[in-house]
XYZ file of N, CA, C and O in Angstrom:
836
model
N 76.828 -34.901 -4.460
C 77.791 -34.313 -5.528
C 77.475 -35.119 -6.638
O 77.169 -36.732 -6.800
N 77.562 -34.345 -7.975
C 77.784 -35.201 -9.329
C 79.466 -35.638 -10.111
O 80.141 -34.569 -9.426
N 79.618 -36.572 -10.136
C 80.827 -36.953 -10.084
C 81.238 -37.221 -11.646
O 80.183 -37.984 -12.022
N 82.098 -37.319 -12.408
C 82.630 -38.137 -13.461
C 83.620 -39.098 -13.260
O 84.458 -38.664 -13.392
N 83.277 -40.302 -13.496
C 84.246 -40.862 -13.631
C 84.610 -41.232 -14.886
O 84.013 -42.226 -15.766
N 86.048 -41.491 -15.342
C 86.580 -42.208 -16.425
C 87.032 -43.852 -16.074
O 88.252 -43.865 -15.319
N 86.709 -44.546 -17.131
C 87.298 -45.949 -16.854
C 87.315 -46.651 -18.088
O 86.939 -46.565 -19.257
N 88.669 -47.476 -18.083
C 88.899 -47.801 -19.200
C 89.112 -49.660 -18.829
O 89.610 -50.221 -17.349
N 88.611 -50.539 -19.565
C 88.136 -51.817 -18.698
C 88.402 -52.760 -20.284
O 87.776 -51.930 -21.626
N 88.260 -54.503 -20.409
C 88.456 -54.671 -21.550
C 87.238 -55.042 -22.505
O 86.124 -54.945 -21.598
N 87.363 -54.577 -23.317
C 85.853 -54.516 -24.263
C 85.453 -56.132 -24.314
O 85.488 -56.948 -25.415
N 84.434 -56.604 -23.600
C 83.973 -58.000 -23.555
C 82.549 -58.213 -22.222
O 82.545 -56.924 -21.382
N 81.905 -58.650 -22.731
C 80.811 -58.636 -22.227
C 80.228 -59.011 -20.729
O 81.484 -59.954 -20.061
N 79.712 -58.046 -20.092
C 80.107 -58.273 -18.346
C 80.754 -56.829 -18.160
O 80.695 -56.745 -16.710
N 81.835 -56.558 -18.850
C 82.408 -55.953 -17.509
C 82.045 -54.583 -17.750
O 81.894 -53.891 -16.312
N 81.261 -54.074 -18.431
C 80.537 -52.940 -17.604
C 79.625 -52.984 -16.793
O 79.339 -52.563 -16.028
N 78.875 -54.420 -16.362
C 78.248 -54.774 -15.348
C 78.832 -54.927 -14.045
O 78.488 -54.196 -12.859
N 79.964 -55.277 -14.276
C 81.271 -55.130 -12.975
C 81.776 -53.975 -12.753
O 81.528 -53.675 -11.191
N 81.796 -53.453 -13.554
C 81.774 -51.426 -13.257
C 80.826 -51.127 -12.225
O 80.725 -50.640 -11.322
N 79.297 -51.464 -12.712
C 78.264 -51.184 -12.516
C 77.740 -51.416 -10.999
O 77.503 -50.781 -10.180
N 78.359 -52.670 -10.918
C 77.704 -53.232 -9.421
C 78.680 -52.708 -8.246
O 78.539 -52.537 -7.229
N 80.205 -52.376 -8.882
C 80.933 -51.841 -7.794
C 80.518 -50.897 -7.292
O 80.656 -50.350 -6.265
N 80.204 -49.832 -8.761
C 79.553 -48.499 -8.275
C 78.790 -48.423 -7.556
O 78.480 -47.620 -6.091
N 77.457 -49.601 -7.604
C 76.417 -49.486 -6.435
C 76.669 -50.099 -5.411
O 76.115 -49.228 -4.323
N 78.092 -50.880 -4.739
C 78.197 -51.415 -3.950
C 78.932 -50.246 -3.207
O 78.827 -49.906 -1.403
N 79.241 -48.838 -3.173
C 80.086 -47.970 -3.000
C 79.044 -46.743 -2.545
O 78.925 -45.580 -2.084
N 77.419 -46.948 -3.233
C 76.757 -46.051 -2.838
C 76.242 -45.062 -4.120
O 75.698 -43.865 -3.892
N 77.170 -45.383 -5.010
C 76.624 -44.154 -6.392
C 75.512 -44.544 -7.056
O 75.244 -45.943 -7.616
N 74.975 -43.440 -7.593
C 73.626 -43.777 -8.301
C 74.188 -43.830 -9.351
O 74.481 -42.182 -10.119
N 74.248 -44.637 -10.400
C 74.852 -44.161 -12.211
C 73.418 -43.083 -12.917
O 72.527 -44.011 -12.838
N 74.264 -42.500 -13.179
C 72.988 -41.165 -13.898
C 73.389 -41.205 -15.362
O 71.640 -41.015 -16.302
N 74.405 -41.741 -15.909
C 74.325 -41.588 -17.306
C 75.844 -42.232 -17.575
O 77.043 -42.141 -16.807
N 75.643 -43.056 -18.772
C 76.897 -43.624 -19.010
C 77.325 -43.247 -20.818
O 76.545 -43.148 -21.647
N 78.898 -42.816 -20.882
C 79.331 -42.339 -22.327
C 80.009 -42.822 -22.629
O 81.455 -42.834 -22.551
N 79.932 -43.615 -23.781
C 81.079 -44.499 -24.306
C 81.861 -43.499 -25.451
O 81.171 -42.519 -26.266
N 83.320 -43.207 -25.079
C 84.248 -42.517 -25.396
C 85.121 -43.311 -26.454
O 85.424 -42.783 -27.558
N 85.306 -44.688 -26.283
C 85.906 -45.267 -27.274
C 85.991 -47.066 -27.552
O 85.894 -47.125 -26.217
N 86.520 -47.618 -28.277
C 86.019 -48.891 -28.453
C 86.999 -49.638 -29.268
O 86.937 -49.767 -30.452
N 88.549 -49.440 -28.689
C 89.390 -49.779 -29.796
C 90.517 -50.647 -28.996
O 90.225 -51.350 -28.384
N 91.074 -51.600 -30.053
C 92.332 -52.653 -29.579
C 91.677 -53.553 -28.681
O 92.629 -53.647 -27.640
N 90.101 -53.779 -28.322
C 90.194 -54.910 -27.152
C 89.875 -54.262 -25.973
O 89.461 -54.908 -24.864
N 89.678 -52.914 -25.196
C 89.213 -51.914 -24.660
C 87.967 -51.015 -24.747
O 88.420 -50.727 -26.168
N 87.910 -50.517 -23.805
C 86.459 -49.467 -23.701
C 86.984 -48.289 -22.923
O 87.664 -49.139 -21.776
N 86.335 -47.407 -23.037
C 86.340 -46.322 -22.488
C 85.400 -45.528 -22.311
O 84.574 -45.301 -23.412
N 84.767 -45.743 -21.089
C 83.599 -45.059 -20.612
C 83.660 -43.712 -19.914
O 84.472 -44.031 -18.307
N 82.691 -42.923 -19.967
C 82.565 -42.189 -18.660
C 81.225 -41.941 -18.165
O 80.138 -42.340 -18.869
N 81.610 -42.304 -16.652
C 79.976 -42.444 -15.713
C 79.987 -41.432 -15.559
O 80.286 -40.475 -14.467
N 78.501 -40.573 -15.463
C 78.271 -39.608 -14.513
C 77.655 -40.101 -13.118
O 76.143 -41.050 -13.508
N 77.317 -39.945 -12.147
C 77.070 -40.484 -10.968
C 77.055 -39.639 -9.922
O 77.372 -38.175 -9.456
N 75.757 -39.699 -9.239
C 75.386 -38.825 -8.165
C 76.193 -39.903 -6.599
O 75.819 -40.695 -6.598
N 76.505 -39.376 -6.065
C 77.323 -39.782 -4.936
C 76.780 -38.838 -3.673
O 76.984 -37.764 -3.491
N 76.467 -39.869 -2.316
C 76.116 -39.275 -1.257
C 77.386 -38.284 -0.336
O 78.102 -38.966 -0.158
N 77.318 -37.490 -0.061
C 78.710 -36.496 0.457
C 79.469 -36.544 -0.553
O 79.677 -36.069 -1.125
N 81.124 -36.412 0.205
C 82.088 -36.047 -0.316
C 82.754 -37.563 -0.857
O 83.650 -37.732 0.410
N 83.077 -37.843 -2.060
C 83.529 -38.962 -2.498
C 85.315 -38.935 -1.893
O 85.722 -38.053 -2.483
N 85.780 -39.851 -1.551
C 87.041 -39.859 -1.687
C 87.586 -40.881 -3.211
O 87.525 -41.920 -3.072
N 88.319 -39.989 -3.840
C 88.262 -40.436 -4.978
C 89.491 -41.635 -4.995
O 89.548 -42.848 -5.918
N 90.062 -41.825 -4.021
C 91.338 -42.877 -3.988
C 90.873 -44.385 -3.597
O 90.850 -45.299 -4.036
N 89.778 -43.670 -2.861
C 88.651 -45.318 -2.370
C 88.270 -45.879 -4.170
O 87.922 -46.970 -4.054
N 87.863 -44.657 -4.658
C 86.667 -44.965 -5.794
C 87.588 -45.775 -6.838
O 87.765 -47.209 -7.245
N 88.866 -45.437 -6.891
C 89.738 -46.123 -7.791
C 90.157 -47.354 -7.512
O 90.460 -48.518 -8.042
N 90.507 -47.927 -5.772
C 90.717 -48.871 -4.879
C 89.692 -50.074 -5.731
O 89.681 -51.095 -5.551
N 88.386 -49.757 -5.173
C 87.842 -50.536 -5.218
C 87.278 -50.821 -6.991
O 87.505 -52.143 -6.837
N 87.296 -50.180 -7.900
C 87.139 -50.007 -9.108
C 88.578 -51.287 -9.785
O 88.298 -51.871 -10.524
N 89.812 -50.744 -9.353
C 90.310 -51.610 -9.945
C 90.797 -53.203 -9.388
O 91.410 -53.681 -10.014
N 90.403 -53.246 -8.329
C 90.284 -54.813 -8.386
C 89.374 -55.553 -9.362
O 89.493 -57.058 -9.340
N 88.275 -55.234 -10.113
C 88.120 -55.721 -11.098
C 89.420 -56.247 -12.406
O 89.975 -55.432 -12.645
N 89.339 -57.264 -12.522
C 90.576 -57.198 -13.426
C 90.446 -57.206 -14.553
O 89.165 -56.935 -15.279
N 91.746 -55.853 -15.196
C 91.557 -54.819 -16.146
C 91.259 -53.636 -16.083
O 91.336 -53.139 -16.675
N 90.529 -53.741 -14.988
C 89.959 -52.038 -15.055
C 90.169 -51.436 -14.250
O 91.288 -51.391 -14.013
N 91.179 -50.560 -15.072
C 91.305 -49.172 -14.869
C 90.594 -47.704 -15.142
O 89.952 -47.452 -15.468
N 90.823 -46.846 -13.792
C 90.158 -45.738 -13.150
C 91.189 -44.466 -13.723
O 92.359 -44.264 -13.443
N 91.046 -44.013 -14.649
C 91.239 -42.738 -15.397
C 91.406 -41.275 -15.050
O 92.242 -40.555 -14.731
N 90.458 -41.241 -14.200
C 90.122 -40.434 -13.517
C 88.675 -40.385 -12.505
O 87.551 -40.838 -13.359
N 88.798 -39.046 -11.836
C 87.445 -38.765 -10.845
C 87.493 -37.681 -10.623
O 88.421 -37.278 -10.081
N 86.414 -36.722 -11.132
C 86.245 -35.497 -11.230
C 84.848 -35.099 -11.099
O 84.072 -35.348 -11.258
N 84.650 -33.309 -10.586
C 83.724 -33.482 -10.466
C 82.646 -32.458 -11.539
O 83.808 -32.381 -12.586
N 81.634 -32.348 -11.745
C 80.910 -32.213 -13.173
C 79.548 -31.866 -12.649
O 78.996 -31.696 -11.964
N 79.487 -30.261 -13.993
C 77.858 -29.932 -13.493
C 77.233 -30.060 -14.817
O 75.956 -29.526 -14.888
N 77.644 -30.784 -15.952
C 76.885 -31.313 -16.855
C 75.667 -32.296 -16.143
O 76.300 -32.950 -15.469
N 74.210 -32.009 -16.447
C 73.068 -32.229 -16.103
C 72.113 -33.633 -17.069
O 72.446 -33.406 -18.291
N 72.989 -35.029 -16.506
C 72.335 -35.742 -17.270
C 70.688 -35.989 -17.862
O 70.099 -35.288 -17.062
N 70.941 -36.084 -19.166
C 69.374 -35.721 -19.595
C 68.841 -34.443 -20.446
O 68.165 -34.476 -21.009
N 70.203 -33.792 -20.359
C 69.838 -32.525 -20.880
C 70.424 -32.166 -22.096
O 71.237 -33.132 -22.277
N 70.865 -31.434 -22.846
C 71.245 -31.235 -24.067
C 72.055 -30.186 -24.270
O 71.845 -29.038 -24.806
N 73.148 -29.834 -22.939
C 73.617 -28.132 -23.335
C 73.709 -27.757 -25.046
O 74.634 -26.661 -24.878
N 74.711 -29.062 -25.732
C 75.108 -28.227 -27.049
C 74.281 -27.493 -27.648
O 74.011 -26.265 -28.237
N 72.367 -27.738 -27.744
C 71.692 -27.024 -28.459
C 71.128 -25.741 -27.385
O 70.825 -24.668 -27.853
N 71.212 -25.826 -26.320
C 71.150 -24.626 -25.686
C 71.728 -23.642 -25.715
O 71.629 -22.541 -25.974
N 73.064 -24.205 -25.803
C 74.185 -23.154 -26.116
C 74.123 -22.554 -27.473
O 74.087 -21.228 -27.855
N 73.568 -23.234 -28.562
C 73.155 -22.990 -29.526
C 71.888 -22.102 -29.797
O 72.546 -20.644 -30.797
N 70.803 -22.305 -29.188
C 70.119 -21.661 -29.462
C 70.402 -20.070 -28.521
O 70.378 -19.431 -28.949
N 70.813 -20.235 -27.562
C 71.529 -18.745 -26.961
C 72.579 -17.863 -27.889
O 71.924 -16.717 -28.163
N 73.273 -18.649 -28.619
C 73.960 -17.836 -29.960
C 73.437 -17.267 -30.912
O 73.687 -16.522 -30.940
N 72.466 -18.037 -30.946
C 71.410 -17.986 -32.409
C 70.300 -16.695 -32.044
O 70.363 -15.696 -33.172
N 70.401 -16.573 -30.580
C 69.641 -15.452 -30.544
C 69.785 -14.096 -30.437
O 69.428 -12.677 -30.284
N 71.538 -14.397 -30.654
C 71.953 -12.870 -30.232
C 73.068 -13.165 -31.230
O 74.659 -13.308 -29.540
N 73.849 -13.214 -31.935
C 74.841 -13.372 -33.041
C 75.899 -12.685 -32.769
O 77.275 -13.038 -32.679
N 75.537 -11.610 -32.311
C 76.781 -10.115 -31.627
C 77.711 -10.625 -30.935
O 78.905 -10.165 -30.543
N 76.624 -11.193 -29.420
C 77.604 -11.969 -28.289
C 78.089 -13.447 -28.380
O 78.209 -14.246 -27.785
N 77.950 -13.851 -29.810
C 78.120 -15.594 -30.229
C 79.448 -16.275 -29.271
O 79.273 -17.218 -28.465
N 80.534 -15.133 -29.328
C 82.269 -15.931 -28.631
C 81.704 -15.840 -27.115
O 82.646 -16.511 -26.254
N 81.295 -14.834 -26.847
C 80.743 -14.282 -25.271
C 79.886 -15.410 -24.763
O 80.294 -15.945 -23.859
N 78.707 -15.904 -25.613
C 77.870 -16.624 -25.255
C 78.793 -17.922 -25.137
O 78.654 -18.808 -24.183
N 79.573 -18.417 -25.863
C 80.300 -19.590 -25.887
C 80.927 -19.820 -24.946
O 80.970 -20.908 -24.183
N 82.045 -18.916 -24.174
C 82.883 -18.603 -23.330
C 82.094 -19.069 -22.237
O 82.671 -20.269 -20.920
N 81.347 -18.617 -22.092
C 80.099 -18.435 -20.947
C 79.678 -19.921 -20.822
O 79.459 -20.475 -19.267
N 79.018 -20.485 -21.512
C 78.695 -21.911 -21.637
C 79.423 -23.348 -21.947
O 79.296 -24.792 -21.793
N 80.695 -23.184 -22.898
C 81.160 -24.372 -23.404
C 81.810 -25.631 -22.121
O 81.843 -26.126 -22.403
N 82.168 -24.764 -21.246
C 82.884 -25.580 -20.061
C 82.444 -26.519 -19.583
O 82.676 -28.215 -19.674
N 80.692 -26.499 -19.869
C 80.075 -27.433 -19.071
C 80.089 -28.715 -20.396
O 80.034 -29.739 -19.877
N 80.345 -28.457 -21.779
C 80.242 -29.565 -22.487
C 81.564 -30.728 -22.339
O 81.375 -31.784 -22.671
N 82.548 -29.896 -21.807
C 83.786 -31.389 -21.746
C 83.617 -31.189 -20.548
O 85.026 -31.582 -19.951
N 83.197 -31.042 -19.105
C 83.470 -31.080 -17.991
C 84.592 -30.650 -17.191
O 85.891 -30.774 -16.985
N 84.735 -29.106 -18.358
C 85.478 -28.243 -17.931
C 85.559 -27.090 -16.881
O 84.848 -26.719 -16.528
N 86.997 -26.598 -16.608
C 87.000 -25.351 -15.289
C 86.415 -24.045 -15.468
O 85.459 -23.528 -14.981
N 87.321 -23.902 -16.915
C 86.861 -22.397 -17.307
C 87.072 -22.499 -19.145
O 87.768 -23.724 -19.276
N 86.969 -21.435 -19.531
C 87.533 -21.617 -21.053
C 87.776 -19.610 -21.358
O 87.705 -18.955 -20.563
N 88.249 -19.589 -22.467
C 89.046 -18.385 -23.060
C 88.873 -18.637 -24.424
O 89.237 -19.297 -24.804
N 89.062 -16.737 -24.830
C 89.031 -16.954 -26.392
C 90.348 -16.225 -26.505
O 90.036 -14.897 -26.265
N 91.247 -16.731 -27.173
C 92.688 -15.954 -26.951
C 92.929 -15.167 -28.535
O 92.743 -15.991 -29.261
N 93.462 -13.833 -28.594
C 94.191 -13.382 -30.088
C 95.268 -13.841 -30.277
O 96.334 -13.397 -29.493
N 95.610 -14.563 -31.399
C 97.429 -14.871 -31.315
C 97.626 -13.851 -32.275
O 99.118 -13.534 -32.296
N 96.832 -12.978 -32.918
C 97.550 -11.978 -33.501
C 97.788 -10.289 -32.248
O 98.475 -9.856 -32.446
N 96.734 -10.370 -31.606
C 97.015 -9.360 -30.206
C 97.471 -9.669 -28.910
O 98.160 -9.279 -27.947
N 97.885 -11.367 -28.682
C 98.542 -11.941 -28.258
C 97.589 -11.745 -26.483
O 98.244 -11.109 -25.638
N 96.705 -11.714 -26.714
C 95.592 -11.111 -25.633
C 94.426 -12.486 -25.059
O 93.831 -12.384 -26.602
N 93.923 -12.091 -24.400
C 92.091 -12.750 -23.996
C 91.385 -11.674 -24.904
O 91.291 -10.455 -24.368
N 90.253 -12.383 -25.239
C 89.439 -11.607 -26.103
C 88.147 -12.212 -25.201
O 87.219 -11.077 -25.098
N 87.863 -13.061 -25.028
C 86.473 -13.238 -23.850
C 87.248 -14.282 -23.062
O 88.294 -14.885 -23.455
N 86.618 -14.432 -21.872
C 86.690 -15.346 -20.670
C 85.757 -15.169 -19.842
O 85.167 -14.787 -19.954
N 85.904 -17.154 -19.603
C 84.770 -17.038 -18.139
C 84.792 -16.585 -16.990
O 86.552 -16.209 -17.150
N 84.383 -16.666 -15.766
C 84.858 -15.920 -14.828
C 86.010 -16.461 -14.174
O 86.605 -15.899 -13.186
N 86.275 -18.172 -13.993
C 86.985 -19.002 -13.579
C 88.364 -18.577 -13.686
O 89.291 -18.835 -13.519
N 88.505 -18.313 -14.902
C 89.533 -18.185 -15.584
C 91.064 -17.196 -15.380
O 90.532 -16.174 -14.678
N 91.995 -17.788 -15.017
C 93.006 -16.632 -14.967
C 93.412 -16.012 -16.205
O 93.112 -15.544 -17.066
N 94.045 -15.062 -15.579
C 94.952 -13.356 -16.868
C 96.192 -14.472 -17.276
O 96.260 -15.278 -17.058
N 96.148 -13.751 -18.819
C 97.364 -13.984 -19.562
C 97.621 -12.808 -19.276
O 97.808 -11.849 -19.684
N 99.171 -13.217 -19.305
C 100.456 -12.548 -19.294
C 101.388 -12.653 -20.404
O 101.593 -13.883 -20.598
N 101.814 -11.874 -21.200
C 102.741 -11.740 -22.404
C 103.452 -12.791 -21.957
O 104.240 -13.531 -22.558
N 104.297 -12.466 -20.796
C 105.756 -13.208 -20.544
C 105.107 -14.780 -20.438
O 106.347 -15.474 -20.651
N 104.342 -14.610 -19.412
C 104.351 -16.264 -19.087
C 103.002 -16.887 -19.572
O 103.146 -18.062 -19.413
N 102.017 -16.468 -20.517
C 101.444 -17.284 -21.101
C 100.054 -17.503 -20.502
O 99.887 -16.396 -19.455
N 99.664 -18.463 -20.512
C 98.395 -18.909 -20.130
C 98.527 -20.058 -18.851
O 99.014 -21.283 -19.624
N 98.428 -20.007 -17.719
C 99.126 -21.146 -16.773
C 100.405 -21.328 -17.482
O 100.615 -23.044 -17.410
N 101.134 -20.672 -17.702
C 102.747 -20.986 -17.604
C 102.729 -21.747 -19.593
O 103.738 -22.451 -19.598
N 101.486 -21.783 -20.134
C 101.931 -22.331 -21.697
C 102.022 -21.007 -22.639
O 100.747 -19.704 -22.544
N 103.221 -20.917 -23.163
C 103.259 -19.708 -24.277
C 102.281 -19.910 -25.564
O 101.724 -20.511 -25.844
N 101.657 -18.754 -25.921
C 100.797 -18.624 -26.563
C 101.069 -19.214 -28.221
O 100.043 -20.073 -29.127
N 102.283 -19.490 -28.945
C 102.715 -20.244 -29.508
C 102.460 -21.990 -29.587
O 102.069 -22.193 -30.792
N 102.624 -22.241 -27.887
C 101.817 -23.197 -27.716
C 100.553 -23.523 -27.854
O 99.430 -24.628 -28.094
N 99.761 -22.925 -27.468
C 98.719 -22.516 -27.272
C 97.585 -22.670 -28.620
O 96.469 -23.180 -28.908
N 98.362 -21.958 -29.794
C 97.796 -21.214 -30.835
C 97.980 -22.602 -32.045
O 99.195 -21.915 -33.064
N 97.811 -23.631 -31.711
C 98.349 -24.811 -32.793
C 96.855 -24.761 -33.916
O 95.968 -24.390 -33.406
N 97.716 -24.923 -35.055
C 96.697 -25.371 -36.571
C 95.415 -25.759 -36.261
O 94.760 -25.701 -37.119
N 95.624 -26.927 -35.233
C 94.816 -28.266 -35.553
C 94.086 -28.116 -33.812
O 95.127 -28.156 -33.028
N 92.941 -28.871 -33.334
C 92.295 -28.891 -32.501
C 93.654 -29.684 -31.901
O 93.992 -30.662 -32.234
N 93.781 -29.309 -30.370
C 95.195 -30.325 -29.924
C 94.437 -30.249 -28.502
O 93.990 -29.142 -27.718
N 95.292 -31.033 -27.561
C 94.967 -31.239 -26.013
C 96.930 -31.002 -25.851
O 97.563 -31.560 -26.398
N 96.994 -30.356 -24.262
C 98.426 -30.497 -23.844
C 98.202 -30.083 -22.113
O 97.130 -29.951 -21.545
N 99.318 -30.861 -21.578
C 99.110 -30.298 -20.353
C 100.090 -29.135 -20.011
O 101.191 -28.971 -20.357
N 100.036 -28.506 -18.494
C 100.983 -27.485 -17.648
C 100.920 -27.722 -16.622
O 99.408 -27.532 -15.960
N 101.589 -28.350 -16.006
C 101.448 -28.425 -14.207
C 100.267 -29.404 -13.998
O 100.355 -30.581 -14.586
N 99.571 -28.842 -13.325
C 98.147 -29.338 -12.993
C 97.047 -29.235 -13.858
O 96.054 -29.918 -13.580
N 96.999 -29.013 -14.927
C 96.194 -28.022 -15.779
C 96.082 -29.314 -16.809
O 97.368 -29.153 -17.496
N 95.124 -29.387 -16.739
C 94.781 -30.017 -18.548
C 93.973 -29.259 -19.469
O 93.284 -28.424 -18.906
N 94.776 -28.672 -20.682
C 94.145 -27.873 -21.728
C 93.787 -28.256 -23.100
O 94.116 -29.989 -23.371
N 92.683 -27.538 -24.062
C 92.227 -28.079 -25.014
C 91.998 -27.086 -25.873
O 91.642 -25.875 -25.278
N 92.879 -26.639 -26.874
C 93.182 -25.650 -27.728
C 92.539 -25.676 -28.960
O 92.841 -26.728 -29.806
N 91.691 -25.197 -29.626
C 90.952 -25.348 -30.751
C 91.196 -24.064 -31.803
O 90.612 -22.857 -30.939
N 91.225 -23.667 -32.706
C 91.354 -23.201 -33.572
C 90.055 -22.419 -34.227
O 89.052 -23.744 -33.804
N 89.702 -21.047 -33.922
C 88.078 -20.463 -34.193
C 88.233 -20.454 -35.948
O 89.113 -20.174 -36.841
N 87.516 -21.523 -36.721
C 87.582 -21.235 -38.213
C 87.341 -19.582 -38.807
O 86.517 -19.019 -38.397
N 88.401 -19.446 -39.468
C 87.872 -18.088 -40.050
C 88.336 -17.057 -39.509
O 88.245 -15.882 -39.549
N 89.408 -17.065 -38.061
C 89.798 -16.065 -37.527
C 90.692 -16.217 -36.668
O 91.073 -17.689 -36.500
N 91.919 -15.558 -36.482
C 93.204 -16.078 -35.749
C 92.592 -15.550 -34.094
O 93.613 -15.069 -33.243
N 92.101 -16.470 -33.620
C 91.387 -16.845 -32.346
C 91.340 -18.212 -32.805
O 91.700 -18.620 -33.058
N 91.610 -18.477 -30.702
C 91.657 -19.686 -30.228
C 90.572 -19.961 -29.106
O 90.814 -19.223 -28.344
N 89.686 -20.973 -28.827
C 89.312 -21.370 -28.123
C 90.169 -22.664 -27.292
O 90.969 -22.947 -27.290
N 90.219 -21.991 -25.818
C 90.921 -22.928 -24.620
C 89.788 -23.145 -23.691
O 89.163 -22.374 -22.871
N 90.305 -24.686 -23.401
C 89.500 -25.132 -22.055
C 90.558 -25.541 -20.977
O 91.399 -26.095 -22.007
N 89.966 -26.014 -19.989
C 90.587 -26.349 -18.950
C 90.222 -26.596 -17.568
O 89.061 -26.609 -17.642
N 90.952 -27.802 -17.570
C 90.557 -28.306 -15.864
C 91.537 -29.040 -14.954
O 92.803 -29.428 -15.411
N 91.655 -28.784 -13.966
C 92.794 -29.073 -13.478
C 92.453 -30.675 -12.551
O 92.910 -30.803 -11.848
N 91.275 -31.231 -12.475
C 90.924 -32.098 -11.767
C 90.506 -32.914 -13.396
O 89.558 -32.595 -13.689
N 90.907 -34.117 -13.093
C 90.308 -35.141 -13.594
C 91.298 -35.521 -15.019
O 92.445 -35.195 -14.939
N 91.234 -35.923 -16.222
C 91.944 -36.888 -17.209
C 92.863 -36.074 -17.949
O 91.607 -35.005 -18.154
N 93.493 -36.014 -18.520
C 93.412 -35.253 -19.991
C 92.337 -35.472 -20.970
O 91.435 -36.352 -20.971
N 92.130 -34.220 -21.412
C 91.168 -34.452 -22.521
C 90.502 -35.501 -23.224
O 91.766 -36.004 -24.319
N 89.972 -36.344 -23.459
C 89.333 -37.223 -24.590
C 89.567 -36.712 -26.265
O 88.784 -36.134 -25.794
N 89.696 -37.271 -27.074
C 89.309 -36.998 -28.558
C 87.871 -36.570 -28.520
O 87.222 -36.046 -29.548
N 87.179 -37.246 -27.955
C 85.481 -37.307 -27.976
C 85.134 -36.216 -27.644
O 84.354 -35.638 -28.092
N 86.127 -35.678 -26.407
C 85.364 -34.111 -25.760
C 86.168 -33.237 -26.924
O 85.227 -32.380 -27.163
N 87.123 -33.228 -27.337
C 87.854 -32.820 -28.479
C 87.036 -32.270 -29.631
O 86.694 -30.901 -30.208
N 86.285 -33.126 -30.211
C 85.929 -33.590 -31.504
C 84.093 -32.766 -30.994
O 83.703 -31.911 -31.805
N 83.540 -33.028 -30.050
C 81.901 -32.451 -29.266
C 82.595 -30.303 -29.603
O 81.368 -29.906 -29.969
N 83.447 -30.239 -28.840
C 83.399 -28.844 -28.485
C 83.970 -28.435 -30.019
O 83.237 -27.518 -30.463
N 84.768 -29.284 -31.047
C 84.997 -28.515 -31.965
C 83.880 -28.611 -32.869
O 83.645 -27.456 -33.676
N 82.852 -29.347 -33.357
C 81.693 -29.013 -33.837
C 80.763 -28.169 -33.619
O 80.072 -27.365 -34.243
N 80.771 -27.769 -32.206
C 79.594 -26.781 -31.443
C 80.489 -25.682 -31.802
O 79.751 -24.359 -32.338
N 81.632 -25.204 -31.894
C 82.570 -23.889 -31.916
C 82.866 -23.775 -33.617
O 82.367 -22.566 -34.390
N 82.538 -24.958 -34.554
C 82.098 -24.557 -35.984
C 80.944 -23.626 -36.402
O 80.902 -23.012 -37.189
N 80.048 -24.426 -35.496
C 78.437 -23.859 -35.769
C 78.574 -22.186 -35.174
O 77.755 -21.422 -35.963
N 78.991 -21.816 -34.130
C 79.275 -20.785 -33.583
C 79.999 -19.812 -34.688
O 79.482 -18.111 -34.278
N 81.105 -20.043 -34.898
C 81.949 -19.526 -35.841
C 81.087 -18.422 -36.837
O 81.049 -17.813 -37.617
N 80.238 -20.075 -37.528
C 79.129 -19.371 -38.627
C 78.568 -18.428 -38.478
O 77.780 -17.419 -38.810
N 77.584 -18.860 -37.088
C 76.671 -17.736 -36.631
C 76.940 -16.434 -36.236
O 76.520 -15.420 -36.569
N 78.454 -16.514 -35.874
C 78.880 -15.310 -35.327
C 79.503 -14.074 -36.334
O 80.206 -13.486 -35.539
N 79.627 -14.509 -37.758
C 80.172 -14.361 -38.527
C 79.841 -12.531 -39.183
O 78.561 -12.637 -38.743
């Protein structure tokens, strides 16, 4: 099983190695390490690991938390395969059929940020325009997973929480549309994930005009 672990730890020599050793003792095979931030003396990294069987998230947290200053912010499944370039693959398919640019984006964008589903909503018509197959329905009275359209249709890329859902909302450049991504497992979306998806969205919006 492939998992993503978000770990925060003191930004000092040897701290990353300590985390890697603990994961090794738990039987995890580290496939990729993604640096999300290095600020104020702390680092936040995402580990993509291959794990035998079904791991216990609490055991992972407990074992890593014994390292002084280390904090596990999330443990959740991921579909992104290390060593691949999903950004480029997505853009290649969009360029091959610009008429389906946003439908293609919605089908593939979740893997860029370890999300579970994605939709594009119209703030003018108050409805879902495109959706991945896992996405819930949108109801005008209840919004999407309990969030009103006004809260989803932010003028700037933003993140928000609704119950067990972590959401990312990004305005589509030049259109009255918003791309929404969600996951129910894992931490809130990091700004590095937000920036990555926004860059892809900007290119897709140019191709799809």
